[in-house]
PDB file of C-alpha atoms in Angstrom:
ATOM      1  CA  GLU A   1      -0.003   0.035  -0.077  1.00  0.00           C
ATOM      2  CA  GLN A   2       2.895   2.344   0.665  1.00  0.00           C
ATOM      3  CA  TRP A   3       4.492   1.760  -2.724  1.00  0.00           C
ATOM      4  CA  ARG A   4       1.087   2.321  -4.413  1.00  0.00           C
ATOM      5  CA  LEU A   5       0.428   5.657  -2.533  1.00  0.00           C
ATOM      6  CA  ARG A   6       3.932   6.953  -3.117  1.00  0.00           C
ATOM      7  CA  ARG A   7       4.061   5.983  -6.889  1.00  0.00           C
ATOM      8  CA  ILE A   8       0.625   7.642  -7.434  1.00  0.00           C
ATOM      9  CA  GLU A   9       1.837  10.722  -5.474  1.00  0.00           C
ATOM     10  CA  ILE A  10       4.892  10.862  -7.626  1.00  0.00           C
ATOM     11  CA  ILE A  11       3.073  10.351 -10.821  1.00  0.00           C
ATOM     12  CA  HIS A  12       0.773  13.301 -10.064  1.00  0.00           C
ATOM     13  CA  GLU A  13       3.791  15.580  -9.090  1.00  0.00           C
ATOM     14  CA  GLN A  14       5.518  14.764 -12.342  1.00  0.00           C
ATOM     15  CA  THR A  15       2.509  15.300 -14.448  1.00  0.00           C
ATOM     16  CA  ARG A  16       0.693  18.299 -12.855  1.00  0.00           C
ATOM     17  CA  ASP A  17       1.205  20.614 -15.786  1.00  0.00           C
ATOM     18  CA  GLU A  18      -1.751  19.344 -17.769  1.00  0.00           C
ATOM     19  CA  GLU A  19      -1.843  22.359 -20.157  1.00  0.00           C
ATOM     20  CA  HIS A  20       1.463  21.352 -21.746  1.00  0.00           C
ATOM     21  CA  ALA A  21       1.187  17.728 -22.294  1.00  0.00           C
ATOM     22  CA  ALA A  22       3.939  17.442 -24.977  1.00  0.00           C
ATOM     23  CA  ASP A  23       6.367  19.260 -22.512  1.00  0.00           C
ATOM     24  CA  THR A  24       5.423  16.941 -19.726  1.00  0.00           C
ATOM     25  CA  LEU A  25       6.012  13.907 -21.965  1.00  0.00           C
ATOM     26  CA  LYS A  26       9.352  15.165 -22.887  1.00  0.00           C
ATOM     27  CA  TYR A  27      10.248  15.891 -19.260  1.00  0.00           C
ATOM     28  CA  LEU A  28       9.223  12.311 -18.313  1.00  0.00           C
ATOM     29  CA  ILE A  29      11.257  10.789 -21.023  1.00  0.00           C
ATOM     30  CA  ARG A  30      14.408  12.658 -20.017  1.00  0.00           C
ATOM     31  CA  LEU A  31      13.639  11.925 -16.390  1.00  0.00           C
ATOM     32  CA  TYR A  32      13.442   8.216 -16.849  1.00  0.00           C
ATOM     33  CA  THR A  33      16.362   7.851 -19.325  1.00  0.00           C
ATOM     34  CA  ASP A  34      18.821  10.237 -17.944  1.00  0.00           C
ATOM     35  CA  ASN A  35      18.338   9.546 -14.239  1.00  0.00           C
ATOM     36  CA  ALA A  36      19.078   5.917 -13.269  1.00  0.00           C
ATOM     37  CA  ASN A  37      17.571   5.072 -10.044  1.00  0.00           C
ATOM     38  CA  PRO A  38      18.679   1.531  -9.153  1.00  0.00           C
ATOM     39  CA  ARG A  39      16.976   1.249  -5.919  1.00  0.00           C
ATOM     40  CA  GLY A  40      13.710   2.494  -7.180  1.00  0.00           C
ATOM     41  CA  ASN A  41      13.969   0.287 -10.320  1.00  0.00           C
ATOM     42  CA  ALA A  42      14.724  -2.831  -8.119  1.00  0.00           C
ATOM     43  CA  ILE A  43      11.642  -2.062  -5.845  1.00  0.00           C
ATOM     44  CA  GLU A  44       9.472  -1.581  -8.900  1.00  0.00           C
ATOM     45  CA  LEU A  45      10.621  -4.910 -10.524  1.00  0.00           C
ATOM     46  CA  ALA A  46      10.255  -6.722  -7.211  1.00  0.00           C
ATOM     47  CA  VAL A  47       6.596  -5.486  -6.795  1.00  0.00           C
ATOM     48  CA  ARG A  48       5.788  -6.528 -10.277  1.00  0.00           C
ATOM     49  CA  ALA A  49       7.293  -9.878  -9.857  1.00  0.00           C
ATOM     50  CA  TRP A  50       5.219 -10.259  -6.662  1.00  0.00           C
ATOM     51  CA  ALA A  51       2.170  -9.251  -8.582  1.00  0.00           C
ATOM     52  CA  ARG A  52       2.580 -12.279 -10.942  1.00  0.00           C
ATOM     53  CA  ILE A  53       1.926 -14.588  -7.954  1.00  0.00           C
ATOM     54  CA  ASP A  54      -0.350 -12.597  -5.689  1.00  0.00           C
ATOM     55  CA  ALA A  55      -3.861 -11.271  -6.682  1.00  0.00           C
ATOM     56  CA  GLN A  56      -3.712  -8.311  -4.197  1.00  0.00           C
ATOM     57  CA  ALA A  57      -0.271  -7.201  -5.421  1.00  0.00           C
ATOM     58  CA  ALA A  58      -1.559  -7.414  -9.036  1.00  0.00           C
ATOM     59  CA  GLY A  59      -4.504  -5.160  -8.179  1.00  0.00           C
ATOM     60  CA  THR A  60      -2.063  -2.707  -6.675  1.00  0.00           C
ATOM     61  CA  VAL A  61       0.186  -2.630  -9.675  1.00  0.00           C
ATOM     62  CA  GLN A  62      -2.847  -2.275 -11.871  1.00  0.00           C
ATOM     63  CA  SER A  63      -4.017   0.737  -9.966  1.00  0.00           C
ATOM     64  CA  VAL A  64      -0.504   2.382 -10.352  1.00  0.00           C
ATOM     65  CA  ASP A  65      -0.411   1.534 -14.217  1.00  0.00           C
ATOM     66  CA  GLU A  66      -3.954   3.131 -14.640  1.00  0.00           C
ATOM     67  CA  GLU A  67      -2.621   6.325 -13.039  1.00  0.00           C
ATOM     68  CA  ARG A  68       0.451   6.278 -15.209  1.00  0.00           C
ATOM     69  CA  LEU A  69      -1.762   5.911 -18.341  1.00  0.00           C
TER      70      LEU A  69
END
């Protein structure tokens, strides 16, 4: 639950400028390609691996992915 809440909070922080969607998309691409976050990536992959075997974790990942989209 903590992971879900924090991911959604960060998504909202990173995409708050809805008037300039193209600029926001460029910013996100740069953010995630230029700034490696090994710890964050490891946590993300671990949660997604967990979601493959646990229905509740899968629902959590799905809710974060819906926010991302």
